[in-house]
PDB file of C-alpha atoms and ligand atoms in Angstrom:
ATOM      1  CA  MET A   5      -0.243   0.194  -0.059  1.00 94.00           C
ATOM      2  CA  THR A   6       1.020   3.652  -0.453  1.00 94.00           C
ATOM      3  CA  PRO A   7      -0.438   6.341   1.806  1.00 92.00           C
ATOM      4  CA  ASP A   8      -3.025   8.387   0.954  1.00 93.00           C
ATOM      5  CA  VAL A   9      -3.515   6.195  -2.477  1.00 97.00           C
ATOM      6  CA  ARG A  10      -6.737   4.414  -3.212  1.00 97.00           C
ATOM      7  CA  PRO A  11      -6.122   1.144  -4.467  1.00 98.00           C
ATOM      8  CA  LEU A  12      -7.442  -0.700  -7.643  1.00 98.00           C
ATOM      9  CA  VAL A  13      -8.847  -3.933  -7.639  1.00 98.00           C
ATOM     10  CA  ALA A  14      -8.942  -4.954 -11.665  1.00 99.00           C
ATOM     11  CA  GLY A  15      -9.892  -8.315 -13.473  1.00 98.00           C
ATOM     12  CA  ASN A  16      -8.618  -8.624 -17.073  1.00 98.00           C
ATOM     13  CA  TRP A  17     -10.948 -11.428 -18.233  1.00 98.00           C
ATOM     14  CA  LYS A  18      -8.500 -11.610 -21.714  1.00 98.00           C
ATOM     15  CA  MET A  19     -10.343 -13.489 -24.537  1.00 98.00           C
ATOM     16  CA  ASN A  20     -12.736 -15.083 -22.248  1.00 98.00           C
ATOM     17  CA  GLY A  21     -16.525 -14.524 -21.662  1.00 97.00           C
ATOM     18  CA  LEU A  22     -19.671 -14.654 -23.465  1.00 98.00           C
ATOM     19  CA  ARG A  23     -23.087 -13.103 -22.957  1.00 97.00           C
ATOM     20  CA  ALA A  24     -23.815 -15.911 -20.307  1.00 97.00           C
ATOM     21  CA  SER A  25     -20.537 -14.608 -18.255  1.00 97.00           C
ATOM     22  CA  LEU A  26     -22.774 -11.356 -17.435  1.00 98.00           C
ATOM     23  CA  ASP A  27     -24.227 -13.035 -14.662  1.00 98.00           C
ATOM     24  CA  GLN A  28     -20.730 -13.056 -13.184  1.00 98.00           C
ATOM     25  CA  LEU A  29     -19.949  -9.121 -13.720  1.00 98.00           C
ATOM     26  CA  LYS A  30     -23.766  -8.788 -12.382  1.00 98.00           C
ATOM     27  CA  ALA A  31     -22.988 -10.444  -9.180  1.00 98.00           C
ATOM     28  CA  ILE A  32     -19.303  -8.324  -9.223  1.00 98.00           C
ATOM     29  CA  GLY A  33     -20.865  -5.660  -9.715  1.00 98.00           C
ATOM     30  CA  GLU A  34     -23.415  -6.316  -6.913  1.00 98.00           C
ATOM     31  CA  GLY A  35     -20.703  -7.488  -4.675  1.00 98.00           C
ATOM     32  CA  VAL A  36     -18.485  -4.271  -4.749  1.00 98.00           C
ATOM     33  CA  LYS A  37     -21.327  -1.852  -3.322  1.00 98.00           C
ATOM     34  CA  GLY A  38     -21.134  -0.717   0.261  1.00 96.00           C
ATOM     35  CA  PRO A  39     -18.296   1.574   2.269  1.00 97.00           C
ATOM     36  CA  LEU A  40     -15.387  -0.650   0.837  1.00 98.00           C
ATOM     37  CA  SER A  41     -15.868   1.592  -2.310  1.00 98.00           C
ATOM     38  CA  ASP A  42     -15.210   4.428  -1.026  1.00 97.00           C
ATOM     39  CA  LYS A  43     -11.607   3.375  -0.441  1.00 97.00           C
ATOM     40  CA  VAL A  44     -10.900   0.381  -2.921  1.00 98.00           C
ATOM     41  CA  GLU A  45     -11.583   1.261  -6.430  1.00 98.00           C
ATOM     42  CA  SER A  46     -12.768  -1.794  -8.579  1.00 98.00           C
ATOM     43  CA  LEU A  47     -12.776  -2.606 -12.609  1.00 98.00           C
ATOM     44  CA  ILE A  48     -13.532  -5.241 -14.613  1.00 98.00           C
ATOM     45  CA  CYS A  49     -11.665  -5.416 -18.201  1.00 98.00           C
ATOM     46  CA  PRO A  50     -14.659  -7.530 -20.263  1.00 98.00           C
ATOM     47  CA  PRO A  51     -13.309  -8.411 -23.974  1.00 98.00           C
ATOM     48  CA  ALA A  52     -14.684  -5.901 -26.771  1.00 98.00           C
ATOM     49  CA  THR A  53     -17.284  -7.763 -27.632  1.00 98.00           C
ATOM     50  CA  LEU A  54     -19.333  -7.150 -24.177  1.00 98.00           C
ATOM     51  CA  LEU A  55     -17.879  -3.811 -23.475  1.00 98.00           C
ATOM     52  CA  TYR A  56     -20.686  -1.743 -24.287  1.00 98.00           C
ATOM     53  CA  VAL A  57     -23.237  -4.156 -22.458  1.00 98.00           C
ATOM     54  CA  ALA A  58     -20.873  -4.732 -19.760  1.00 98.00           C
ATOM     55  CA  THR A  59     -21.281  -1.065 -18.600  1.00 97.00           C
ATOM     56  CA  ALA A  60     -25.157  -1.185 -19.099  1.00 96.00           C
ATOM     57  CA  VAL A  61     -25.325  -3.799 -16.697  1.00 96.00           C
ATOM     58  CA  VAL A  62     -23.259  -2.190 -13.951  1.00 97.00           C
ATOM     59  CA  THR A  63     -24.718   1.094 -14.454  1.00 95.00           C
ATOM     60  CA  GLU A  64     -25.845   1.234 -10.409  1.00 95.00           C
ATOM     61  CA  SER A  65     -22.631   0.286  -9.054  1.00 98.00           C
ATOM     62  CA  PRO A  66     -19.220   1.425  -8.508  1.00 98.00           C
ATOM     63  CA  LEU A  67     -17.458  -0.817 -10.292  1.00 98.00           C
ATOM     64  CA  ALA A  68     -15.957   0.220 -13.281  1.00 98.00           C
ATOM     65  CA  ILE A  69     -15.655  -1.104 -17.047  1.00 98.00           C
ATOM     66  CA  GLY A  70     -12.526  -0.761 -19.353  1.00 98.00           C
ATOM     67  CA  ALA A  71     -10.750  -2.967 -22.370  1.00 98.00           C
ATOM     68  CA  GLN A  72      -8.224  -4.857 -22.797  1.00 98.00           C
ATOM     69  CA  ASP A  73      -6.217  -3.041 -25.699  1.00 98.00           C
ATOM     70  CA  CYS A  74      -6.402   0.233 -27.800  1.00 98.00           C
ATOM     71  CA  HIS A  75      -5.313   1.404 -31.226  1.00 98.00           C
ATOM     72  CA  THR A  76      -2.692   4.484 -31.226  1.00 98.00           C
ATOM     73  CA  ALA A  77      -5.350   6.565 -33.759  1.00 98.00           C
ATOM     74  CA  ILE A  78      -8.628   7.810 -32.832  1.00 95.00           C
ATOM     75  CA  SER A  79     -10.370   6.233 -35.969  1.00 97.00           C
ATOM     76  CA  GLY A  80      -9.851   5.070 -39.781  1.00 97.00           C
ATOM     77  CA  ALA A  81      -8.513   1.735 -41.801  1.00 98.00           C
ATOM     78  CA  HIS A  82      -7.521  -0.296 -39.344  1.00 98.00           C
ATOM     79  CA  THR A  83      -9.375  -3.739 -39.666  1.00 98.00           C
ATOM     80  CA  GLY A  84     -10.148  -5.318 -36.391  1.00 97.00           C
ATOM     81  CA  ASP A  85      -8.532  -2.765 -34.219  1.00 98.00           C
ATOM     82  CA  ILE A  86     -10.665  -0.481 -31.604  1.00 98.00           C
ATOM     83  CA  SER A  87      -9.650   2.976 -30.509  1.00 98.00           C
ATOM     84  CA  ALA A  88      -9.849   4.614 -27.469  1.00 98.00           C
ATOM     85  CA  GLU A  89     -12.645   7.217 -28.337  1.00 98.00           C
ATOM     86  CA  MET A  90     -14.822   3.511 -28.785  1.00 98.00           C
ATOM     87  CA  ILE A  91     -14.240   2.708 -25.454  1.00 98.00           C
ATOM     88  CA  ALA A  92     -15.102   5.984 -24.213  1.00 98.00           C
ATOM     89  CA  ASP A  93     -18.074   6.046 -26.421  1.00 98.00           C
ATOM     90  CA  CYS A  94     -19.161   2.695 -24.488  1.00 98.00           C
ATOM     91  CA  PHE A  95     -18.653   4.168 -21.289  1.00 97.00           C
ATOM     92  CA  GLY A  96     -15.292   2.472 -20.725  1.00 98.00           C
ATOM     93  CA  THR A  97     -12.928   4.026 -18.634  1.00 98.00           C
ATOM     94  CA  TYR A  98      -9.784   2.180 -18.694  1.00 98.00           C
ATOM     95  CA  VAL A  99      -7.808   0.238 -20.874  1.00 99.00           C
ATOM     96  CA  ILE A 100      -4.954  -1.886 -20.338  1.00 99.00           C
ATOM     97  CA  VAL A 101      -2.071  -1.419 -22.563  1.00 98.00           C
ATOM     98  CA  GLY A 102       0.865  -3.469 -23.488  1.00 98.00           C
ATOM     99  CA  HIS A 103       0.426  -6.697 -21.584  1.00 98.00           C
ATOM    100  CA  SER A 104       2.440  -9.171 -21.728  1.00 98.00           C
ATOM    101  CA  GLU A 105       0.446 -11.441 -23.888  1.00 98.00           C
ATOM    102  CA  ARG A 106      -0.090  -8.710 -25.753  1.00 98.00           C
ATOM    103  CA  ARG A 107       3.856  -7.709 -26.429  1.00 97.00           C
ATOM    104  CA  THR A 108       4.051 -11.545 -27.131  1.00 96.00           C
ATOM    105  CA  ASP A 109       1.586 -12.365 -29.670  1.00 96.00           C
ATOM    106  CA  HIS A 110       1.522  -9.042 -31.749  1.00 97.00           C
ATOM    107  CA  ALA A 111       5.335  -8.122 -30.899  1.00 97.00           C
ATOM    108  CA  GLU A 112       4.352  -4.864 -29.008  1.00 98.00           C
ATOM    109  CA  SER A 113       7.521  -2.247 -28.853  1.00 98.00           C
ATOM    110  CA  ASP A 114       7.651   0.013 -25.763  1.00 98.00           C
ATOM    111  CA  ALA A 115       7.229   2.608 -28.297  1.00 98.00           C
ATOM    112  CA  LEU A 116       3.848   1.268 -29.547  1.00 98.00           C
ATOM    113  CA  VAL A 117       2.531   0.935 -25.924  1.00 98.00           C
ATOM    114  CA  ARG A 118       3.379   4.097 -25.170  1.00 98.00           C
ATOM    115  CA  ALA A 119       2.016   5.512 -27.812  1.00 98.00           C
ATOM    116  CA  LYS A 120      -1.200   3.595 -27.541  1.00 98.00           C
ATOM    117  CA  ALA A 121      -1.357   5.053 -23.604  1.00 98.00           C
ATOM    118  CA  GLU A 122      -1.479   8.228 -25.268  1.00 98.00           C
ATOM    119  CA  ALA A 123      -3.895   7.686 -27.386  1.00 98.00           C
ATOM    120  CA  ALA A 124      -5.835   6.608 -24.279  1.00 98.00           C
ATOM    121  CA  LEU A 125      -5.431  10.234 -22.475  1.00 98.00           C
ATOM    122  CA  ALA A 126      -6.410  12.050 -25.445  1.00 98.00           C
ATOM    123  CA  ALA A 127      -9.635  10.029 -25.467  1.00 98.00           C
ATOM    124  CA  ASP A 128      -9.872  10.891 -21.576  1.00 98.00           C
ATOM    125  CA  VAL A 129      -9.495   7.107 -20.591  1.00 98.00           C
ATOM    126  CA  ALA A 130      -7.420   5.771 -18.071  1.00 98.00           C
ATOM    127  CA  ALA A 131      -4.397   3.652 -19.122  1.00 98.00           C
ATOM    128  CA  ILE A 132      -3.077   0.687 -17.302  1.00 99.00           C
ATOM    129  CA  ILE A 133       0.494  -0.099 -18.541  1.00 99.00           C
ATOM    130  CA  CYS A 134       2.111  -3.050 -18.319  1.00 98.00           C
ATOM    131  CA  ILE A 135       5.963  -3.870 -18.017  1.00 98.00           C
ATOM    132  CA  GLY A 136       7.321  -7.264 -16.077  1.00 98.00           C
ATOM    133  CA  GLU A 137      10.137  -9.104 -16.764  1.00 98.00           C
ATOM    134  CA  THR A 138      10.548 -12.912 -18.504  1.00 98.00           C
ATOM    135  CA  GLY A 139      11.528 -15.664 -16.276  1.00 98.00           C
ATOM    136  CA  ASP A 140      15.273 -15.671 -18.238  1.00 98.00           C
ATOM    137  CA  GLU A 141      15.422 -12.165 -17.597  1.00 98.00           C
ATOM    138  CA  ARG A 142      15.054 -12.572 -13.749  1.00 98.00           C
ATOM    139  CA  LYS A 143      17.292 -15.321 -13.997  1.00 98.00           C
ATOM    140  CA  ALA A 144      20.104 -13.509 -15.609  1.00 98.00           C
ATOM    141  CA  GLY A 145      19.459 -10.904 -12.700  1.00 98.00           C
ATOM    142  CA  GLN A 146      18.388  -8.349 -15.329  1.00 98.00           C
ATOM    143  CA  THR A 147      14.964  -7.507 -13.804  1.00 98.00           C
ATOM    144  CA  LEU A 148      15.355  -3.946 -12.429  1.00 98.00           C
ATOM    145  CA  ASP A 149      17.189  -3.229 -16.108  1.00 98.00           C
ATOM    146  CA  VAL A 150      13.746  -4.325 -17.387  1.00 98.00           C
ATOM    147  CA  LEU A 151      11.262  -2.661 -15.769  1.00 98.00           C
ATOM    148  CA  GLU A 152      13.490   0.496 -15.866  1.00 98.00           C
ATOM    149  CA  ARG A 153      13.460   0.632 -19.798  1.00 98.00           C
ATOM    150  CA  GLN A 154       9.598  -0.855 -20.191  1.00 98.00           C
ATOM    151  CA  LEU A 155       8.924   2.005 -17.361  1.00 98.00           C
ATOM    152  CA  ARG A 156      10.950   4.751 -19.106  1.00 98.00           C
ATOM    153  CA  ASP A 157       9.587   4.063 -22.733  1.00 98.00           C
ATOM    154  CA  SER A 158       5.922   2.960 -22.807  1.00 98.00           C
ATOM    155  CA  VAL A 159       4.854   5.715 -20.199  1.00 98.00           C
ATOM    156  CA  PRO A 160       3.830   9.138 -21.813  1.00 98.00           C
ATOM    157  CA  ASP A 161       5.273  12.144 -20.662  1.00 96.00           C
ATOM    158  CA  GLY A 162       2.274  13.193 -19.802  1.00 93.00           C
ATOM    159  CA  ALA A 163       1.292  10.606 -16.905  1.00 97.00           C
ATOM    160  CA  THR A 164      -0.465  11.725 -13.714  1.00 98.00           C
ATOM    161  CA  ALA A 165      -1.990   9.641 -11.018  1.00 98.00           C
ATOM    162  CA  ALA A 166      -5.627   9.960 -12.255  1.00 97.00           C
ATOM    163  CA  ARG A 167      -4.520   9.062 -15.987  1.00 97.00           C
ATOM    164  CA  VAL A 168      -2.064   6.297 -15.605  1.00 98.00           C
ATOM    165  CA  VAL A 169      -2.073   3.000 -13.591  1.00 98.00           C
ATOM    166  CA  ILE A 170       1.434   0.917 -13.618  1.00 98.00           C
ATOM    167  CA  ALA A 171       0.989  -2.655 -13.753  1.00 98.00           C
ATOM    168  CA  TYR A 172       4.462  -4.875 -12.264  1.00 98.00           C
ATOM    169  CA  GLU A 173       3.226  -8.342 -14.000  1.00 98.00           C
ATOM    170  CA  PRO A 174       6.345 -10.459 -14.036  1.00 98.00           C
ATOM    171  CA  VAL A 175       5.667 -12.709 -17.461  1.00 98.00           C
ATOM    172  CA  TRP A 176       6.553 -16.074 -15.805  1.00 98.00           C
ATOM    173  CA  ALA A 177       3.791 -15.427 -13.087  1.00 98.00           C
ATOM    174  CA  ILE A 178       0.620 -14.619 -15.469  1.00 97.00           C
ATOM    175  CA  GLY A 179      -1.315 -17.650 -15.363  1.00 96.00           C
ATOM    176  CA  THR A 180       1.171 -20.028 -13.724  1.00 97.00           C
ATOM    177  CA  GLY A 181       0.389 -20.186 -10.212  1.00 96.00           C
ATOM    178  CA  LEU A 182       3.830 -18.817  -9.300  1.00 97.00           C
ATOM    179  CA  THR A 183       4.158 -15.476  -7.793  1.00 97.00           C
ATOM    180  CA  PRO A 184       7.794 -13.721  -6.524  1.00 97.00           C
ATOM    181  CA  SER A 185       8.929 -13.311  -2.666  1.00 97.00           C
ATOM    182  CA  ALA A 186       7.518 -10.536  -0.604  1.00 98.00           C
ATOM    183  CA  ALA A 187      10.660  -9.568  -0.544  1.00 98.00           C
ATOM    184  CA  ASP A 188      11.137  -9.811  -4.818  1.00 98.00           C
ATOM    185  CA  VAL A 189       7.792  -7.584  -4.655  1.00 98.00           C
ATOM    186  CA  GLU A 190       8.654  -5.409  -2.204  1.00 98.00           C
ATOM    187  CA  GLU A 191      11.730  -4.663  -3.991  1.00 98.00           C
ATOM    188  CA  ALA A 192      10.451  -4.044  -7.983  1.00 98.00           C
ATOM    189  CA  HIS A 193       7.392  -1.661  -6.668  1.00 98.00           C
ATOM    190  CA  ALA A 194       9.818   0.120  -4.445  1.00 98.00           C
ATOM    191  CA  PHE A 195      12.202   0.615  -7.693  1.00 98.00           C
ATOM    192  CA  LEU A 196       9.257   1.609  -9.725  1.00 98.00           C
ATOM    193  CA  ARG A 197       8.156   4.089  -7.280  1.00 98.00           C
ATOM    194  CA  ALA A 198      11.580   5.840  -6.798  1.00 98.00           C
ATOM    195  CA  GLU A 199      11.896   5.658 -10.773  1.00 98.00           C
ATOM    196  CA  LEU A 200       8.438   7.790 -11.037  1.00 98.00           C
ATOM    197  CA  ILE A 201       9.262  10.102  -8.230  1.00 98.00           C
ATOM    198  CA  ALA A 202      12.373  10.476 -10.457  1.00 98.00           C
ATOM    199  CA  ARG A 203      10.345  11.593 -13.487  1.00 98.00           C
ATOM    200  CA  PHE A 204       7.262  12.443 -12.246  1.00 98.00           C
ATOM    201  CA  SER A 205       8.273  14.168  -8.934  1.00 97.00           C
ATOM    202  CA  SER A 206       5.685  14.442  -6.723  1.00 96.00           C
ATOM    203  CA  GLU A 207       2.797  13.262  -8.858  1.00 97.00           C
ATOM    204  CA  GLY A 208       4.682  10.303  -9.335  1.00 98.00           C
ATOM    205  CA  LYS A 209       4.121   9.615  -5.336  1.00 97.00           C
ATOM    206  CA  SER A 210       0.828   9.159  -5.805  1.00 97.00           C
ATOM    207  CA  ILE A 211       0.940   6.873  -9.437  1.00 98.00           C
ATOM    208  CA  ARG A 212      -0.951   3.774  -8.516  1.00 98.00           C
ATOM    209  CA  ILE A 213       1.496   0.150  -9.077  1.00 98.00           C
ATOM    210  CA  LEU A 214      -0.557  -2.825  -9.265  1.00 98.00           C
ATOM    211  CA  TYR A 215       0.948  -6.089  -8.650  1.00 98.00           C
ATOM    212  CA  GLY A 216      -0.623  -8.808 -11.294  1.00 98.00           C
ATOM    213  CA  GLY A 217       0.812 -12.648 -11.715  1.00 98.00           C
ATOM    214  CA  SER A 218      -1.424 -15.370  -9.841  1.00 98.00           C
ATOM    215  CA  VAL A 219      -3.079 -13.157  -7.597  1.00 98.00           C
ATOM    216  CA  LYS A 220      -5.812 -15.359  -5.737  1.00 98.00           C
ATOM    217  CA  PRO A 221      -8.098 -15.380  -2.962  1.00 98.00           C
ATOM    218  CA  GLY A 222      -5.236 -17.013  -0.547  1.00 98.00           C
ATOM    219  CA  ASN A 223      -2.266 -15.017  -1.164  1.00 98.00           C
ATOM    220  CA  ALA A 224      -3.744 -11.449  -1.967  1.00 98.00           C
ATOM    221  CA  ALA A 225      -3.575  -9.678   1.464  1.00 98.00           C
ATOM    222  CA  ASP A 226      -0.151 -10.618   1.919  1.00 98.00           C
ATOM    223  CA  LEU A 227       0.436  -9.170  -1.624  1.00 98.00           C
ATOM    224  CA  MET A 228      -1.542  -6.209  -0.897  1.00 98.00           C
ATOM    225  CA  ALA A 229      -0.201  -5.671   1.917  1.00 98.00           C
ATOM    226  CA  ILE A 230       3.444  -4.819   0.439  1.00 98.00           C
ATOM    227  CA  ALA A 231       4.783  -1.841   0.382  1.00 98.00           C
ATOM    228  CA  ASN A 232       4.102   0.454  -3.092  1.00 98.00           C
ATOM    229  CA  VAL A 233       1.503  -2.237  -3.845  1.00 98.00           C
ATOM    230  CA  ASP A 234      -1.515  -0.094  -4.557  1.00 98.00           C
ATOM    231  CA  GLY A 235      -3.744  -3.140  -5.958  1.00 98.00           C
ATOM    232  CA  ALA A 236      -4.033  -6.075  -8.015  1.00 98.00           C
ATOM    233  CA  LEU A 237      -4.445  -6.909 -11.679  1.00 98.00           C
ATOM    234  CA  ILE A 238      -6.357 -10.327 -12.064  1.00 98.00           C
ATOM    235  CA  GLY A 239      -6.595 -12.413 -14.583  1.00 98.00           C
ATOM    236  CA  GLY A 240      -7.720 -15.934 -13.990  1.00 98.00           C
ATOM    237  CA  ALA A 241      -9.394 -15.301 -10.829  1.00 98.00           C
ATOM    238  CA  SER A 242     -11.472 -12.140 -11.878  1.00 98.00           C
ATOM    239  CA  LEU A 243     -13.620 -14.656 -14.373  1.00 98.00           C
ATOM    240  CA  LYS A 244     -15.308 -16.018 -10.926  1.00 98.00           C
ATOM    241  CA  ALA A 245     -17.585 -13.536  -9.169  1.00 98.00           C
ATOM    242  CA  GLU A 246     -16.680 -15.293  -6.090  1.00 98.00           C
ATOM    243  CA  ASP A 247     -12.877 -15.523  -5.988  1.00 98.00           C
ATOM    244  CA  PHE A 248     -12.611 -11.339  -7.525  1.00 98.00           C
ATOM    245  CA  LEU A 249     -14.690 -10.439  -4.777  1.00 98.00           C
ATOM    246  CA  ALA A 250     -12.820 -12.753  -2.406  1.00 98.00           C
ATOM    247  CA  ILE A 251      -9.454 -10.325  -3.580  1.00 98.00           C
ATOM    248  CA  TYR A 252     -11.440  -7.236  -3.341  1.00 98.00           C
ATOM    249  CA  ARG A 253     -12.274  -7.644   0.068  1.00 98.00           C
ATOM    250  CA  SER A 254      -8.871  -8.101   1.573  1.00 98.00           C
ATOM    251  CA  TYR A 255      -9.007  -5.043   1.770  1.00 98.00           C
ATOM    252  CA  GLU A 256     -11.612  -4.737   4.411  1.00 97.00           C
ATOM    253  CA  THR A 257      -8.915  -6.156   6.815  1.00 95.00           C
ATOM    254  CA  LEU A 258      -6.063  -4.094   5.528  1.00 95.00           C
ATOM    255  CA  LEU A 259      -7.641  -1.045   5.710  1.00 95.00           C
ATOM    256  CA  ALA A 260      -9.074  -1.525   8.998  1.00 88.00           C
TER     257      ALA A 260
HETATM  258  P1  PGA B 317      -3.828 -14.327 -13.844  1.00 65.29           P
HETATM  259  O1  PGA B 317      -3.298 -13.086 -14.982  1.00 65.29           O
HETATM  260  O2  PGA B 317      -4.119 -13.519 -12.974  1.00 65.29           O
HETATM  261  O3  PGA B 317      -4.476 -15.125 -14.456  1.00 65.29           O
HETATM  262  O4  PGA B 317      -2.069 -14.950 -13.599  1.00 65.29           O
HETATM  263  C1  PGA B 317      -2.784 -11.793 -14.950  1.00 65.29           C
HETATM  264  C2  PGA B 317      -3.025 -11.010 -15.820  1.00 65.29           C
HETATM  265  O5  PGA B 317      -2.383 -11.569 -17.149  1.00 65.29           O
HETATM  266  O6  PGA B 317      -3.092  -9.929 -16.048  1.00 65.29           O
END
């Protein structure tokens, strides 16, 4: 946690979710109602096919809805892509950019990720910018070098705490059930905090740094308690309302 920073518990449904999954979304929307929502922000990023209907399902809930990627352009001849303006038009308020699956599957570079984040900010959509080392990079002792480069090159100069969120996701921890030790998470987040402050001065103190990679109900409280961990980006466990809500509610004790 970071003093005076409102944590964000975010779910990334990836390429999962049909209309039938809206029941889970509805349950999440209901489950996050209540006093904790003043202190903790919640977000689900369903696939783009469900974006518009998803925002309609949770209009009475504090749950925010976001997308998983956007193009760098506002509109135009880019078959299959969606723009940040389209996300905003569907009442989406966040977009994930630079997820490691996109960096790998679509060879996205830091420069492209940064341009996507800039497009999001221009459309008034907050950007969750993902960074993280691979298993080989960690074994080679390059973790902090990778994070330094990805943070420098993927994050736009106009980043503010209200509009940009960083998600530290060690690639080897995503979908594997493996997580770094608390000491390793603490080291990475402290490093990222120092880099953010060096670049964005006092604004950098409150830019949220989420942890992502095999966050589950059983490990969330321990991970979220670590200094400079300002929430979670959750893949698999965000598909089930019960699991997502259990992670969200770990803040009941942490903030008590
Ligand atoms: P996971 O995915 O929680 O299934 O490990 C995290 C992510 O990719 O954001």
